[in-house]
Short mmCIF file of C-alpha atoms and ligand atoms in Angstrom, two decimals:
data_model
loop_
_atom_site.label_atom_id
_atom_site.label_comp_id
_atom_site.label_asym_id
_atom_site.label_seq_id
_atom_site.Cartn_x
_atom_site.Cartn_y
_atom_site.Cartn_z
CA UNK S 143 79.12 83.30 87.06
CA UNK S 144 75.54 83.61 85.42
CA UNK S 145 76.45 83.07 82.37
CA UNK S 146 75.08 81.10 79.03
CA UNK S 147 77.48 81.01 76.86
CA UNK S 148 79.77 82.73 78.69
CA UNK S 149 77.98 86.47 77.98
CA UNK S 150 75.90 87.45 81.20
CA UNK S 151 73.47 89.65 79.09
CA UNK S 152 71.91 92.81 80.04
CA UNK S 153 73.07 92.63 83.59
CA UNK S 154 76.00 94.56 85.06
CA UNK S 155 78.79 93.03 85.55
CA UNK S 156 78.93 92.44 89.48
CA UNK S 157 82.46 92.45 90.34
CA UNK S 158 84.76 92.32 93.61
CA UNK S 159 87.98 93.98 93.80
CA UNK S 160 90.62 91.97 95.65
CA UNK S 161 93.67 93.89 97.17
CA UNK S 162 92.22 97.28 98.63
CA UNK S 163 95.97 99.44 98.62
CA UNK S 164 95.95 102.14 96.47
CA UNK S 165 95.00 100.64 92.72
CA UNK S 166 91.78 98.64 94.80
CA UNK S 167 90.63 101.60 96.10
CA UNK S 168 90.79 103.81 92.61
CA UNK S 169 89.19 100.43 91.14
CA UNK S 170 86.98 100.71 93.47
CA UNK S 171 86.26 104.74 92.74
CA UNK S 172 86.67 103.92 88.56
CA UNK S 173 83.80 100.73 88.66
CA UNK S 174 81.44 102.70 91.08
CA UNK S 175 81.07 106.63 89.88
CA UNK S 176 82.75 106.16 86.06
CA UNK S 177 82.28 102.71 84.63
CA UNK S 178 79.27 101.57 82.51
CA UNK S 179 78.04 97.90 82.93
CA UNK S 180 79.35 96.98 86.61
CA UNK S 181 78.87 97.22 89.78
CA UNK S 182 81.88 96.44 92.66
CA UNK S 183 80.26 94.00 94.46
CA UNK S 184 82.62 92.77 97.25
CA UNK S 185 85.99 94.74 98.49
CA UNK S 186 88.43 91.48 99.33
CA UNK S 187 91.33 92.62 101.49
CA UNK S 188 92.73 90.73 104.45
CA UNK S 189 92.66 93.55 106.55
CA UNK S 190 89.62 93.81 108.11
CA UNK S 191 89.50 97.31 108.74
CA UNK S 192 90.79 98.46 105.64
CA UNK S 193 88.14 96.41 103.89
CA UNK S 194 85.29 97.26 105.69
CA UNK S 195 86.12 101.90 104.87
CA UNK S 196 86.78 101.03 100.68
CA UNK S 197 83.52 99.18 100.50
CA UNK S 198 82.10 101.35 102.38
CA UNK S 199 82.46 103.46 99.24
CA UNK S 200 81.08 102.20 97.13
CA UNK S 201 77.08 101.47 97.49
CA UNK S 202 76.25 97.59 97.32
CA UNK S 203 79.84 96.68 98.32
CA UNK S 204 80.65 93.86 100.44
CA UNK S 205 83.71 93.57 102.60
CA UNK S 206 85.24 90.54 102.50
CA UNK S 207 88.91 88.90 104.42
CA UNK S 208 89.16 86.10 101.78
CA UNK S 209 88.69 85.96 97.49
CA UNK S 210 86.41 82.11 98.32
CA UNK S 211 84.51 84.01 100.65
CA UNK S 212 83.23 86.76 98.33
CA UNK S 213 83.10 84.02 95.43
CA UNK S 214 80.73 81.32 97.30
CA UNK S 215 78.29 84.76 98.99
CA UNK S 216 78.62 88.08 95.97
CA UNK S 217 77.66 86.23 93.08
CA UNK S 218 80.58 87.40 91.76
CA UNK S 219 80.63 87.71 87.73
CA UNK S 220 84.39 89.63 88.26
CA UNK S 221 87.09 90.07 89.90
CA UNK S 222 90.56 92.86 89.31
CA UNK S 223 92.93 91.53 91.13
CA UNK S 224 95.47 94.77 92.39
CA UNK S 225 97.04 93.10 95.61
CA UNK S 226 101.08 92.69 95.69
CA UNK S 227 102.56 90.51 93.18
CA UNK S 228 102.86 88.10 95.00
CA UNK S 229 99.94 87.07 95.82
CA UNK S 230 98.85 86.93 92.33
CA UNK S 231 99.10 83.61 90.45
CA UNK S 232 97.35 81.72 94.11
CA UNK S 233 94.26 84.94 93.56
CA UNK S 234 94.28 84.12 89.13
CA UNK S 235 93.78 80.51 89.92
CA UNK S 236 90.80 80.42 92.60
CA UNK S 237 89.03 82.91 90.14
CA UNK S 238 90.03 80.78 86.71
CA UNK S 239 88.93 77.54 89.13
CA UNK S 240 85.75 79.77 89.42
CA UNK S 241 85.30 80.28 85.73
CA UNK S 242 84.77 84.62 86.46
CA UNK S 243 86.26 86.93 84.37
CA UNK S 244 89.27 88.61 85.56
CA UNK S 245 91.59 92.22 85.35
CA UNK S 246 94.84 91.14 87.03
CA UNK S 247 97.31 94.02 87.47
CA UNK S 248 100.90 93.63 86.57
CA UNK S 249 102.94 92.01 86.89
CA UNK S 250 100.95 88.68 85.97
CA UNK S 251 102.93 87.04 88.60
CA UNK S 252 106.18 87.91 89.24
CA UNK S 253 108.18 84.78 87.91
CA UNK S 254 107.84 83.31 84.04
CA UNK S 255 106.68 79.38 86.00
CA UNK S 256 103.84 81.45 87.94
CA UNK S 257 102.66 83.02 84.65
CA UNK S 258 103.52 80.14 82.88
CA UNK S 259 101.37 77.75 85.14
CA UNK S 260 97.84 80.81 84.26
CA UNK S 261 98.94 80.41 80.68
CA UNK S 262 98.92 76.35 80.71
CA UNK S 263 95.35 76.25 83.52
CA UNK S 264 93.68 78.61 81.49
CA UNK S 265 94.00 77.12 77.56
CA UNK S 266 93.06 74.12 80.14
CA UNK S 267 89.29 76.34 80.12
CA UNK S 268 87.11 76.75 76.56
CA UNK S 269 88.32 80.35 76.65
CA UNK S 270 91.07 83.43 77.31
CA UNK S 271 89.70 84.95 80.43
CA UNK S 272 92.68 86.81 81.89
CA UNK S 273 93.33 90.15 81.14
CA UNK S 274 96.55 92.06 82.74
CA UNK S 275 96.80 95.18 83.47
CA UNK S 276 99.10 97.11 82.03
CA UNK S 277 96.89 100.38 80.97
CA UNK S 278 99.41 101.72 79.01
CA UNK S 279 98.44 100.46 76.24
CA UNK S 280 95.04 102.52 76.76
CA UNK S 281 96.85 105.65 76.84
CA UNK S 282 95.69 108.14 73.73
CA UNK S 283 100.00 108.88 72.95
CA UNK S 284 101.05 105.80 72.91
CA UNK S 285 98.48 104.82 70.81
CA UNK S 286 99.04 107.22 69.04
CA UNK S 287 102.73 107.05 68.76
CA UNK S 288 102.37 102.80 67.75
CA UNK S 289 100.20 103.90 64.70
CA UNK S 290 102.88 106.24 63.88
CA UNK S 291 105.59 102.86 64.08
CA UNK S 292 103.02 101.00 61.95
CA UNK S 293 102.10 104.04 59.52
CA UNK S 294 105.46 104.59 58.69
CA UNK S 295 104.35 108.09 58.44
CA UNK S 296 107.71 109.29 59.54
CA UNK S 297 110.38 106.45 58.49
CA UNK S 298 111.16 103.23 59.83
CA UNK S 299 111.63 103.67 64.21
CA UNK S 300 115.45 103.70 65.12
CA UNK S 301 115.64 104.09 68.68
CA UNK S 302 113.08 104.83 71.66
CA UNK S 303 114.53 106.82 75.03
CA UNK S 304 112.25 106.26 77.62
CA UNK S 305 112.29 107.56 80.83
CA UNK S 306 109.80 106.80 84.46
CA UNK S 307 110.11 108.32 87.39
CA UNK S 308 109.04 108.06 90.43
CA UNK S 309 109.29 110.47 93.81
CA UNK S 310 109.86 107.54 96.00
CA UNK S 311 110.26 104.70 97.18
CA UNK S 312 107.93 102.46 99.97
CA UNK S 313 109.29 100.13 102.64
CA UNK S 314 110.88 97.20 102.17
CA UNK S 315 112.02 98.11 98.14
CA UNK S 316 114.49 96.22 97.36
CA UNK S 317 116.67 96.88 93.88
CA UNK S 318 115.09 94.31 91.44
CA UNK S 319 111.57 96.16 92.10
CA UNK S 320 113.32 98.75 90.00
CA UNK S 321 112.67 96.23 87.20
CA UNK S 322 109.92 94.17 88.62
CA UNK S 323 107.96 97.11 89.42
CA UNK S 324 108.10 100.15 87.64
CA UNK S 325 110.59 98.58 84.18
CA UNK S 326 107.87 95.55 83.30
CA UNK S 327 105.84 98.60 81.92
CA UNK S 328 108.20 99.49 79.07
CA UNK S 329 109.03 95.42 78.59
CA UNK S 330 105.45 95.41 77.49
CA UNK S 331 105.00 98.77 75.78
CA UNK S 332 108.40 99.27 73.96
CA UNK S 333 107.86 95.84 72.30
CA UNK S 334 104.09 96.78 71.57
CA UNK S 335 105.62 100.41 70.50
CA UNK S 336 107.99 98.51 67.89
CA UNK S 337 106.05 95.56 67.13
CA UNK S 338 108.96 93.50 67.76
CA UNK S 339 109.68 91.00 71.29
CA UNK S 340 112.50 92.76 73.31
CA UNK S 341 115.79 89.43 72.64
CA UNK S 342 118.07 90.90 75.10
CA UNK S 343 119.21 93.01 78.55
CA UNK S 344 121.65 94.68 79.82
CA UNK S 345 121.39 97.20 82.74
CA UNK S 346 123.78 100.00 83.53
CA UNK S 347 124.40 102.14 87.43
CA UNK S 348 124.48 105.59 86.93
CA UNK S 349 126.05 107.86 90.08
CA UNK S 350 123.88 106.89 92.66
CA UNK S 351 120.88 108.94 94.46
CA UNK S 352 121.46 109.55 97.82
CA UNK S 353 118.44 109.84 98.46
CA UNK S 354 117.90 106.30 97.14
CA UNK S 355 117.00 103.25 100.24
CA UNK S 356 119.94 101.08 101.36
CA UNK S 357 121.09 98.38 99.73
CA UNK S 358 119.41 100.85 96.44
CA UNK S 359 121.76 101.65 93.97
CA UNK S 360 119.22 103.94 91.10
CA UNK S 361 118.83 105.32 89.00
CA UNK S 362 119.71 102.61 86.58
CA UNK S 363 120.07 102.18 82.41
CA UNK S 364 117.88 99.40 81.50
CA UNK S 365 118.55 98.79 77.67
CA UNK S 366 116.32 96.50 75.73
CA UNK S 367 117.85 94.40 72.04
CA UNK S 368 114.67 94.12 70.25
CA UNK S 369 113.96 91.14 67.35
CA UNK S 370 113.96 94.34 64.78
CA UNK S 371 116.99 95.84 65.58
CA UNK S 372 115.26 98.89 67.30
CA UNK S 373 117.04 99.55 70.51
CA UNK S 374 115.40 101.10 73.65
CA UNK S 375 117.12 102.59 76.73
CA UNK S 376 114.73 103.24 79.61
CA UNK S 377 115.99 105.31 82.42
CA UNK S 378 114.12 104.34 86.11
CA UNK S 379 114.74 106.90 88.66
CA UNK S 380 112.40 106.64 91.56
CA UNK S 381 113.57 109.04 93.69
CA UNK S 382 113.43 112.38 92.59
CA UNK S 383 111.09 113.62 94.71
CA UNK S 384 109.69 116.25 92.06
CA UNK S 385 106.36 114.30 91.30
CA UNK S 386 106.13 111.09 88.72
CA UNK S 387 107.55 111.47 85.31
CA UNK S 388 106.35 108.90 82.56
CA UNK S 389 108.16 110.07 78.46
CA UNK S 390 109.32 108.27 75.44
CA UNK S 391 111.16 109.62 73.39
CA UNK S 392 110.81 107.85 69.52
CA UNK S 393 113.43 109.38 66.90
CA UNK S 394 112.60 107.86 63.34
CA UNK S 395 114.13 107.67 60.14
CA UNK S 396 112.54 111.41 58.89
CA UNK S 397 112.31 112.85 62.40
CA UNK S 398 111.42 113.38 65.91
CA UNK S 399 107.81 111.73 68.73
CA UNK S 400 107.81 112.73 71.75
CA UNK S 401 104.95 111.99 74.25
CA UNK S 402 104.35 112.78 78.37
CA UNK S 403 105.16 115.54 78.61
CA UNK S 404 102.69 117.52 80.82
CA UNK S 405 100.37 119.46 79.53
CA UNK S 406 98.90 122.12 81.16
CA UNK S 407 98.52 125.81 83.01
CA UNK S 408 101.10 127.13 82.16
CA UNK S 409 102.62 129.82 84.85
CA UNK S 410 104.28 132.91 83.99
CA UNK S 411 105.29 134.33 87.19
CA UNK S 412 107.86 136.36 89.14
CA UNK S 413 110.16 135.97 86.86
CA UNK S 414 109.90 131.92 86.23
CA UNK S 415 106.95 129.91 84.03
CA UNK S 416 106.10 127.07 86.11
CA UNK S 417 103.91 124.16 85.58
CA UNK S 418 102.57 121.55 87.22
CA UNK S 419 103.72 117.93 86.92
CA UNK S 420 100.87 114.74 88.33
CA UNK S 421 102.37 113.17 91.55
CA UNK S 422 101.60 110.02 90.83
CA UNK S 423 100.86 106.83 88.42
CA UNK S 424 96.56 107.03 89.65
CA UNK S 425 96.53 110.42 87.78
CA UNK S 426 99.35 110.55 85.28
CA UNK S 427 97.85 107.12 83.93
CA UNK S 428 93.58 108.76 85.25
CA UNK S 429 92.29 108.22 81.10
CA UNK S 430 93.62 105.33 80.34
CA UNK S 431 93.20 103.49 83.09
CA UNK S 432 89.71 103.69 82.38
CA UNK S 433 89.23 103.14 78.84
CA UNK S 434 91.08 100.15 79.75
CA UNK S 435 88.64 99.07 82.76
CA UNK S 436 85.36 99.74 80.50
CA UNK S 437 86.99 97.88 78.00
CA UNK S 438 87.69 95.39 79.34
CA UNK S 439 83.83 95.48 81.07
CA UNK S 440 82.82 95.72 78.08
CA UNK S 441 84.37 92.41 76.70
CA UNK S 442 83.84 90.53 79.98
CA UNK S 443 79.98 91.42 79.76
CA UNK S 444 80.52 88.90 76.31
CA UNK S 445 82.38 86.03 78.01
CA UNK S 446 85.72 87.27 76.59
CA UNK S 447 89.05 90.34 77.12
CA UNK S 448 89.83 93.72 75.56
CA UNK S 449 93.16 93.88 76.33
CA UNK S 450 96.62 92.30 77.21
CA UNK S 451 96.96 88.49 77.85
CA UNK S 452 98.00 86.47 80.18
CA UNK S 453 100.26 85.71 77.43
CA UNK S 454 101.32 89.04 76.96
CA UNK S 455 101.80 89.23 81.02
CA UNK S 456 103.70 85.66 80.17
CA UNK S 457 106.00 87.46 78.13
CA UNK S 458 106.53 90.47 80.37
CA UNK S 459 107.48 88.28 83.21
CA UNK S 460 110.00 86.42 80.88
CA UNK S 461 111.99 89.10 79.70
CA UNK S 462 112.11 91.08 83.24
CA UNK S 463 112.78 87.88 85.30
CA UNK S 464 116.31 89.07 82.51
CA UNK S 465 116.16 92.22 83.74
CA UNK S 466 116.96 91.49 87.46
CA UNK S 467 119.55 88.81 85.90
CA UNK S 468 121.17 90.77 83.77
CA UNK S 469 121.45 93.19 86.29
CA UNK S 470 122.92 90.99 89.69
CA UNK S 471 125.41 90.21 86.50
CA UNK S 472 126.60 92.74 84.87
CA UNK S 473 126.23 91.49 81.86
CA UNK S 474 123.90 90.96 78.87
CA UNK S 475 121.53 89.08 79.33
CA UNK S 476 118.64 86.90 76.61
CA UNK S 477 115.38 86.65 76.28
CA UNK S 478 113.96 83.12 75.95
CA UNK S 479 111.28 83.22 73.22
CA UNK S 480 108.60 81.37 72.50
CA UNK S 481 105.98 81.00 69.74
CA UNK S 482 102.08 81.94 70.73
CA UNK S 483 99.89 79.38 71.30
CA UNK S 484 97.08 79.29 69.06
CA UNK S 485 94.67 79.36 71.99
CA UNK S 486 95.59 83.49 71.85
CA UNK S 487 95.71 84.41 68.42
C1 LIG P 185 103.60 101.34 90.57
O1 LIG P 185 103.45 100.47 90.54
C2 LIG P 185 103.05 101.38 88.13
O2 LIG P 185 101.94 99.84 88.48
C3 LIG P 185 103.06 102.27 87.94
O3 LIG P 185 102.43 101.89 86.87
C4 LIG P 185 105.23 102.43 87.75
O4 LIG P 185 104.76 103.54 87.03
C5 LIG P 185 105.63 103.45 89.16
O5 LIG P 185 107.07 102.66 88.21
C6 LIG P 185 105.29 101.56 90.23
O6 LIG P 185 105.44 101.97 90.94
#
């Protein structure tokens, strides 16, 4: 990074996108068509043909097979890590070593030990460089709900009902992925909404959806207990077929608030009413992803982060580990609580 005091001055942020799957390709489009102050300099993907095909959609982007190669040749200021979770730790360590800005998709790492190592490596340097891709914090409805909680406009928050529904599962799907791939979003957003950390988790199985892959029993209900006494109940269903849906209903002392209902054209015809549902998360959260990436780019150009930190990623990893243990044991499991280091204050 050609930086003075962390700031890159007037030039555009040169970003390497690591991972050319659904999210990586989506970020390439986002940065090259609708993010101000940034350009895609490389697309890093072990499958060379895929790297070439995704890089060809962004003018000037180089296809690379390794992050080291991109860092050596493409004068990167920043990276977005959008490879699968188990590859995040190594990529983030390489990027930290190169002192570039980092936006790492969720989960920061699948294990809390991995996230702890990243937090410690980052704290040994001069400043925070890792932002974690919990994009829901940029969704306008989640922001409005958080403001309602903080303002006590409907009294104190008592309870949250969350639904997280995916149309189908990819090959190789395992039961713990219900938590590590999906519910990890609620493990971040619920304490953020309620202003209180998760202290324990319990997981219940309901009647199994026969569309679920072998060895996976879902839907499941994940019950989160927060330090302030609020309970959040999360329904996770991942083979419902009809589309992608993420909703929250918040019960307050003096009212109820709902977010995430599909809005848009309703067609009344042939004796029924129809409204389209989002097919997937890329479309459902497009505005949140756009705002997230723009906030990250703006902050990275000044040498900082503009959203959830590695510490937030670590807390979600601790809660996620407890939830997987609860899922496997059938017991309620306590989430380890830790004081936030001043570095992240
Ligand atoms: C996916 O990987 C995501 O991150 C989506 O935001 C989440 O809603 C979905 O359940 C995951 O599979």
